[in-house]
Amino acid sequence: MSKNIIGRRIVIKGIVQGVGFRPFVYGLARKYTLFGWVRNTSKGVDIELNGAPKLISKFITELQLNPPPLARIDFVDIKPCQPNGYTDFKILTSQPLPEEFIPISPDVSICTDCQRELLDPANKRFRYPFINCTNCGPRFTIIKEIPYDRPLTTMASFNMCSFCKFEYDNPNNRRFHAQPIACPDCGPHVWLQIGDKILSEKEGAIQTARDLLMKGKILAVKGLGGFHLACDATNQTAVEELRKRKRRSEKPFAVMVYDICIAEKHCLLNKDEIRLLESREKPIVLCRKKLNSSIVPQIAPNLQQLGIMLPYTPLHLLLLEPSSDFPEVIVMTSGNIREEPIAFTNNQAQEKLSSLADAFLAHNRDIHIRVDDSVVYEHKGNPYFIRRARGYAPNPIQLSNPLPEILAVGASMKNTFCLTRKNYAFLSHHIGELENLETLKSFQDSIAHYEKLFRIKPRLIACDLHPDYLSTRYAQDRSISDDIPLIQIQHHHAHLASCLADNNWVSDKPIIGICFDGTGLGTDSTIWGGEFLFGNYREYQRLYHLSYVPLPGGDAATKNPCRMALAELWANDIPWQDNLAPFQALSDEQRAILLTQLERSINSPQTSSMGRLFDTVAALIGIRQQINYEAQAAIELEAIIDPDETDHYSFDVDGNIISLKSILESLISDIKKCVAKPILAAKFHNAITNMVREVCMKIKDETGCSTVALSGGVWQNLFLLKRTENILEKNGFNVLFHQNVPSNDGGISLGQALIAATKIKDPKIWKSERM
């Protein structure tokens, strides 16, 4: 053997399966005349190379700098080995390895090549609604087990025809080892069903569905991660009927349009919003709606923002194909009964959605795990998550330091869970509101699926302090049944830690955490939510917080901002005046009962919640006295802001308490002067921004710290976020905000996991290796 031939063994970890990595390696080896093999394993991709040193060096450089578009290389290990006399380069059969794991690719929207073929009459897959390749299509939602091979997916029951098998086996083909590969001869098919009767199939089903949408009907449409409910977004009668059936009176619906040109007809889009809409993740992007849009106001009542997305499956493209008589904009809202998880099996959809949909556009490619659409804003050119799900989950958060195997179960609202192993934190897709047995089962099933896929056996469980959260009860029950230690973690400390982890913060130095949200049980058994913390992963101090006010009736106050407003006035010794909107919203009898509750502390827990302050202001201004969905009052308050107003109200700081009396009195004074509502809303938001700056300056003087983390659901208010970031940065602060996980309770579990790791005393639990 030539002395110029050397050998190298390469192990690659990351998202390197189901993304065309092996054919990429094959082509690269052929390019540089290298011999050996590549194979998938349960921990990533293994490569063995024989060749000239310079050529192997070029191979390794290109491998790391220009991987396939869907790949994410997290770790590369290169070791010398003896040349083995290979005379070609092969792709070997996958090798399962017990207990090993790899990250898994999220589902990916249809690529441009597949879209071109979909609409090409000369192509075998012309108008085939399940066209895909190694660069697009279902991934996470069809995977049952790793390694990612067809027999371990829901495509296992579809035997490939000779045409598909040739492409699947050809390393030079775009569909080489594309596990969901299919064509009209051998793959899944679509049908249109009303009741138990199938009216049409394949292309006929799609055309029948389009006809029904044009007639104002409501359809249940099976997508990648579950069913949507669809109707014409420009048809007021259809939208109102959907709201009536779904019992969703005002919560906004998302819409889908065929392409970016139609999106720009209805929304004011900047280049970064366009980039997000057209990205391979295809999230719902919250954008500013144009005043002349034909989308009916009932889609997003009282709001200027519209949740819009582009088609991400071939079926969506065929369903929304433009024509002169087909509506430009289609509602695509989650196919579920209120507060239940999205329906994802055909039988479940028939059972749950028959009273909601006039017809079903379904198919026989099974979904193994339900996943909702992701929802984002654009912020500083990147997605700012409201809901992290399809397209992003189960992408792990990469950690600088390895962690033991921990399960963190999150909170109750907007639940996610988090599993850690080595340098990865696997934050789950959005589960939803853990308020019923259906969602609890989805939560339990998803945990079991993630643990199986990623070979994780939790050695520690972390949960919230709140004893009544279903996630807490699950953690407690499992801790006992599986004999696993349990750690309960304060809600807002978890928010702070989540933001730190989201910014890859590795220092032990404590920072300022501004955690503003609606509710979180405090260590003093009150409800926190307007908090200035000072801490790190290990510990925290509560330095400042909003003054406590009673929450009369608990949930009754959160659902009725008028009650909250009168409680705030009572707590601050401000008389109830009969010309104020919240006073007028309640009857004499209701006000009398409320006053008794307050005076006698009947079912009136104390809260320092910033979310409830937003409710109070919205009620006083006259925007919203009752709400029909979470944070509705705050969202509508943000929607009316006059962005040009620079004046602000003032808070008073007394010791470590931020008093609300001054701001409430000033607001009521302006209301009496008939100051316009957009001005009132702006002055309130500006007041919070200035209060944050003043308190942070105090903390900086006390501690010397100039780094601030913003976390909690209130920071989904983009106006407040941008104004606060700007004023803090101008005053010399380094501002951390959420990058990859939501600022709301959807990010809590990540923080719980990082905090839990610092509490571990038992070295056996810490037995962990780097990747």
Short mmCIF file of C-alpha atoms in Angstrom, two decimals, residues 273-544:
data_model
loop_
_atom_site.label_atom_id
_atom_site.label_comp_id
_atom_site.label_asym_id
_atom_site.label_seq_id
_atom_site.Cartn_x
_atom_site.Cartn_y
_atom_site.Cartn_z
CA GLU A 273 -40.83 38.93 8.04
CA ILE A 274 -40.80 37.79 4.42
CA ARG A 275 -37.69 35.71 5.12
CA LEU A 276 -39.41 34.05 8.09
CA LEU A 277 -42.58 33.35 6.10
CA GLU A 278 -40.55 31.74 3.32
CA SER A 279 -38.14 29.89 5.62
CA ARG A 280 -38.06 26.09 5.66
CA GLU A 281 -39.81 26.18 9.06
CA LYS A 282 -42.81 28.09 7.67
CA PRO A 283 -44.12 29.36 11.04
CA ILE A 284 -47.18 31.49 11.60
CA VAL A 285 -45.74 35.02 11.59
CA LEU A 286 -47.58 37.82 13.39
CA CYS A 287 -47.60 40.76 11.00
CA ARG A 288 -49.37 44.10 10.68
CA LYS A 289 -52.58 43.81 8.67
CA LYS A 290 -53.25 46.31 5.88
CA LEU A 291 -56.31 48.48 6.34
CA ASN A 292 -57.65 47.61 2.86
CA SER A 293 -57.31 43.84 3.30
CA SER A 294 -60.36 41.81 2.32
CA ILE A 295 -59.81 39.51 5.31
CA VAL A 296 -62.84 39.97 7.53
CA PRO A 297 -62.31 41.69 10.92
CA GLN A 298 -63.70 38.62 12.72
CA ILE A 299 -60.41 36.80 12.01
CA ALA A 300 -58.61 38.88 14.65
CA PRO A 301 -61.13 41.15 16.40
CA ASN A 302 -59.81 44.47 17.74
CA LEU A 303 -56.25 43.68 16.68
CA GLN A 304 -53.91 45.14 14.08
CA GLN A 305 -51.78 41.99 13.93
CA LEU A 306 -52.58 39.01 11.77
CA GLY A 307 -51.12 35.52 12.11
CA ILE A 308 -50.23 34.45 8.58
CA MET A 309 -48.35 31.50 7.09
CA LEU A 310 -47.49 30.03 3.71
CA PRO A 311 -48.25 26.44 2.60
CA TYR A 312 -45.72 23.99 4.03
CA THR A 313 -46.99 20.73 2.51
CA PRO A 314 -47.75 19.82 -1.11
CA LEU A 315 -51.37 19.24 -0.09
CA HIS A 316 -51.63 22.83 1.13
CA LEU A 317 -50.20 24.12 -2.15
CA LEU A 318 -52.72 22.15 -4.20
CA LEU A 319 -55.60 23.17 -1.95
CA LEU A 320 -54.73 26.88 -2.10
CA GLU A 321 -53.75 27.01 -5.78
CA PRO A 322 -54.83 30.45 -7.09
CA SER A 323 -57.74 30.73 -9.48
CA SER A 324 -60.16 33.51 -10.37
CA ASP A 325 -62.96 32.22 -8.14
CA PHE A 326 -61.02 30.64 -5.26
CA PRO A 327 -60.52 32.72 -2.09
CA GLU A 328 -57.03 34.17 -1.64
CA VAL A 329 -56.94 33.65 2.12
CA ILE A 330 -57.96 30.52 4.04
CA VAL A 331 -58.38 30.21 7.79
CA MET A 332 -56.08 27.46 9.12
CA THR A 333 -56.75 27.11 12.82
CA SER A 334 -55.99 24.17 15.08
CA GLY A 335 -58.43 21.29 14.67
CA ASN A 336 -59.58 20.88 18.23
CA ILE A 337 -62.37 21.55 20.66
CA ARG A 338 -61.57 24.50 22.89
CA GLU A 339 -58.52 23.88 25.12
CA GLU A 340 -58.13 20.27 23.96
CA PRO A 341 -55.07 19.14 21.99
CA ILE A 342 -55.15 19.14 18.20
CA ALA A 343 -56.72 16.04 16.62
CA PHE A 344 -54.10 14.00 14.75
CA THR A 345 -55.55 10.58 13.86
CA ASN A 346 -58.36 10.05 11.38
CA ASN A 347 -60.58 8.33 13.94
CA GLN A 348 -59.93 11.01 16.52
CA ALA A 349 -60.75 13.74 14.01
CA GLN A 350 -64.05 12.06 13.14
CA GLU A 351 -64.90 11.73 16.81
CA LYS A 352 -63.87 15.23 17.93
CA LEU A 353 -64.43 17.40 14.85
CA SER A 354 -67.62 16.08 13.26
CA SER A 355 -69.67 18.80 14.95
CA LEU A 356 -67.21 21.45 13.74
CA ALA A 357 -66.44 20.48 10.13
CA ASP A 358 -68.75 19.97 7.15
CA ALA A 359 -66.24 17.62 5.51
CA PHE A 360 -62.84 16.01 6.05
CA LEU A 361 -59.87 16.18 3.69
CA ALA A 362 -57.90 13.27 5.17
CA HIS A 363 -55.18 10.84 4.15
CA ASN A 364 -53.63 7.54 5.24
CA ARG A 365 -50.10 8.64 6.16
CA ASP A 366 -50.29 8.29 9.92
CA ILE A 367 -49.02 10.96 12.27
CA HIS A 368 -47.16 9.40 15.18
CA ILE A 369 -46.85 12.53 17.35
CA ARG A 370 -49.13 15.57 17.16
CA VAL A 371 -47.42 18.95 16.67
CA ASP A 372 -49.07 22.36 16.35
CA ASP A 373 -47.91 25.21 14.13
CA SER A 374 -45.20 27.49 15.52
CA VAL A 375 -46.08 31.15 16.13
CA VAL A 376 -43.47 33.91 16.02
CA TYR A 377 -42.88 37.62 15.76
CA GLU A 378 -39.92 38.98 13.87
CA HIS A 379 -37.48 40.67 16.25
CA LYS A 380 -34.04 41.88 15.23
CA GLY A 381 -34.19 39.73 12.12
CA ASN A 382 -34.94 36.48 13.94
CA PRO A 383 -38.00 34.59 15.16
CA TYR A 384 -39.24 35.66 18.59
CA PHE A 385 -41.30 32.73 19.76
CA ILE A 386 -44.85 32.82 21.03
CA ARG A 387 -45.26 29.08 20.43
CA ARG A 388 -42.39 26.75 19.50
CA ALA A 389 -43.57 23.63 17.71
CA ARG A 390 -43.62 22.48 14.06
CA GLY A 391 -40.44 23.26 12.17
CA TYR A 392 -38.40 23.88 15.32
CA ALA A 393 -39.13 21.06 17.77
CA PRO A 394 -37.48 18.75 18.66
CA ASN A 395 -34.32 20.71 17.77
CA PRO A 396 -32.35 20.67 21.03
CA ILE A 397 -30.92 23.68 22.79
CA GLN A 398 -27.17 23.09 22.78
CA LEU A 399 -25.54 23.59 26.17
CA SER A 400 -21.93 24.55 26.85
CA ASN A 401 -21.69 22.16 29.80
CA PRO A 402 -23.04 18.59 29.99
CA LEU A 403 -26.00 17.82 32.23
CA PRO A 404 -27.26 14.58 33.72
CA GLU A 405 -30.54 13.10 32.56
CA ILE A 406 -33.22 15.39 33.97
CA LEU A 407 -36.94 15.70 33.26
CA ALA A 408 -38.42 19.16 33.84
CA VAL A 409 -42.20 19.19 33.44
CA GLY A 410 -42.88 22.91 33.01
CA ALA A 411 -45.88 24.87 34.19
CA SER A 412 -49.61 24.63 33.51
CA MET A 413 -50.26 27.22 30.80
CA LYS A 414 -48.53 26.84 27.44
CA ASN A 415 -46.90 23.72 28.74
CA THR A 416 -43.71 22.25 27.42
CA PHE A 417 -41.39 19.79 29.11
CA CYS A 418 -37.62 19.50 28.84
CA LEU A 419 -35.33 16.47 28.90
CA THR A 420 -31.57 16.90 29.21
CA ARG A 421 -28.75 14.57 28.29
CA LYS A 422 -25.09 15.47 27.93
CA ASN A 423 -24.85 18.82 26.09
CA TYR A 424 -28.44 18.83 24.85
CA ALA A 425 -31.67 20.17 26.30
CA PHE A 426 -34.60 18.68 24.36
CA LEU A 427 -37.38 21.22 24.83
CA SER A 428 -40.63 19.66 23.69
CA HIS A 429 -43.07 21.01 21.17
CA HIS A 430 -45.97 23.07 22.54
CA ILE A 431 -48.29 20.81 24.55
CA GLY A 432 -50.91 23.42 25.52
CA GLU A 433 -52.94 24.22 28.59
CA LEU A 434 -52.75 21.37 31.12
CA GLU A 435 -56.32 21.77 32.26
CA ASN A 436 -58.02 18.55 31.13
CA LEU A 437 -57.40 14.83 30.81
CA GLU A 438 -56.96 14.95 27.03
CA THR A 439 -54.07 17.40 27.25
CA LEU A 440 -52.59 15.57 30.22
CA LYS A 441 -52.54 12.35 28.18
CA SER A 442 -50.85 14.17 25.30
CA PHE A 443 -48.27 15.47 27.79
CA GLN A 444 -47.65 11.98 29.21
CA ASP A 445 -47.46 10.32 25.78
CA SER A 446 -45.05 12.96 24.50
CA ILE A 447 -42.74 12.56 27.49
CA ALA A 448 -42.66 8.80 26.92
CA HIS A 449 -41.91 9.32 23.21
CA TYR A 450 -39.04 11.76 23.82
CA GLU A 451 -37.54 9.50 26.49
CA LYS A 452 -37.65 6.58 24.07
CA LEU A 453 -36.25 8.49 21.08
CA PHE A 454 -33.41 10.14 22.94
CA ARG A 455 -32.66 7.20 25.25
CA ILE A 456 -33.19 9.25 28.37
CA LYS A 457 -33.91 7.72 31.78
CA PRO A 458 -34.43 10.66 34.12
CA ARG A 459 -32.36 10.60 37.29
CA LEU A 460 -34.08 13.73 38.60
CA ILE A 461 -37.46 15.42 38.06
CA ALA A 462 -38.08 19.17 38.35
CA CYS A 463 -41.45 20.88 38.62
CA ASP A 464 -43.12 24.11 39.67
CA LEU A 465 -43.94 25.05 43.27
CA HIS A 466 -47.66 25.20 42.53
CA PRO A 467 -49.30 22.07 44.05
CA ASP A 468 -52.37 22.16 41.80
CA TYR A 469 -50.64 22.16 38.42
CA LEU A 470 -51.25 18.85 36.64
CA SER A 471 -47.58 18.90 35.67
CA THR A 472 -46.63 19.10 39.37
CA ARG A 473 -48.94 16.22 40.23
CA TYR A 474 -47.48 14.14 37.40
CA ALA A 475 -43.96 14.87 38.69
CA GLN A 476 -44.90 13.94 42.24
CA ASP A 477 -46.58 10.69 41.17
CA ARG A 478 -43.70 9.69 38.93
CA SER A 479 -41.12 10.56 41.56
CA ILE A 480 -42.81 8.03 43.86
CA SER A 481 -43.54 5.34 41.27
CA ASP A 482 -40.07 5.42 39.66
CA ASP A 483 -38.15 6.31 42.84
CA ILE A 484 -36.65 9.44 41.27
CA PRO A 485 -35.67 12.51 43.36
CA LEU A 486 -37.98 15.51 42.89
CA ILE A 487 -37.05 19.20 43.06
CA GLN A 488 -39.67 21.98 43.09
CA ILE A 489 -38.56 25.27 41.59
CA GLN A 490 -39.97 28.77 41.95
CA HIS A 491 -41.69 29.90 38.77
CA HIS A 492 -39.86 33.17 38.19
CA HIS A 493 -36.46 31.78 39.04
CA ALA A 494 -37.17 29.28 36.24
CA HIS A 495 -38.02 32.18 33.91
CA LEU A 496 -34.69 33.82 34.71
CA ALA A 497 -32.76 30.57 34.21
CA SER A 498 -34.59 29.92 30.93
CA CYS A 499 -33.44 33.25 29.53
CA LEU A 500 -29.88 32.60 30.72
CA ALA A 501 -29.80 29.18 29.06
CA ASP A 502 -31.38 30.62 25.92
CA ASN A 503 -28.42 33.02 25.70
CA ASN A 504 -25.85 30.29 26.49
CA TRP A 505 -24.94 32.06 29.75
CA VAL A 506 -22.20 30.10 31.51
CA SER A 507 -20.99 32.56 34.14
CA ASP A 508 -21.81 32.07 37.83
CA LYS A 509 -22.11 35.83 38.24
CA PRO A 510 -25.67 36.80 39.20
CA ILE A 511 -27.58 39.11 36.91
CA ILE A 512 -30.77 41.18 37.05
CA GLY A 513 -33.85 39.20 35.99
CA ILE A 514 -36.99 41.15 35.14
CA CYS A 515 -39.73 38.54 35.21
CA PHE A 516 -43.12 39.98 34.29
CA ASP A 517 -46.07 37.67 33.77
CA GLY A 518 -49.58 36.82 34.94
CA THR A 519 -49.07 34.29 37.66
CA GLY A 520 -46.50 32.17 39.44
CA LEU A 521 -46.57 30.87 43.00
CA GLY A 522 -44.06 32.64 45.21
CA THR A 523 -42.11 31.30 48.16
CA ASP A 524 -44.32 33.36 50.47
CA SER A 525 -47.46 31.58 49.12
CA THR A 526 -48.62 34.68 47.26
CA ILE A 527 -48.92 35.01 43.49
CA TRP A 528 -45.87 36.71 42.00
CA GLY A 529 -45.61 38.28 38.56
CA GLY A 530 -43.96 41.72 38.72
CA GLU A 531 -40.48 40.69 39.84
CA PHE A 532 -36.95 42.07 39.82
CA LEU A 533 -34.71 39.15 40.71
CA PHE A 534 -30.94 39.03 41.15
CA GLY A 535 -29.49 35.61 40.61
CA ASN A 536 -28.07 32.81 38.50
CA TYR A 537 -28.93 29.17 37.91
CA ARG A 538 -28.15 28.20 41.48
CA GLU A 539 -29.91 30.87 43.53
CA TYR A 540 -31.72 34.20 43.43
CA GLN A 541 -32.84 37.12 45.55
CA ARG A 542 -36.11 38.99 45.12
CA LEU A 543 -34.94 42.61 45.21
CA TYR A 544 -38.01 44.57 44.05
#
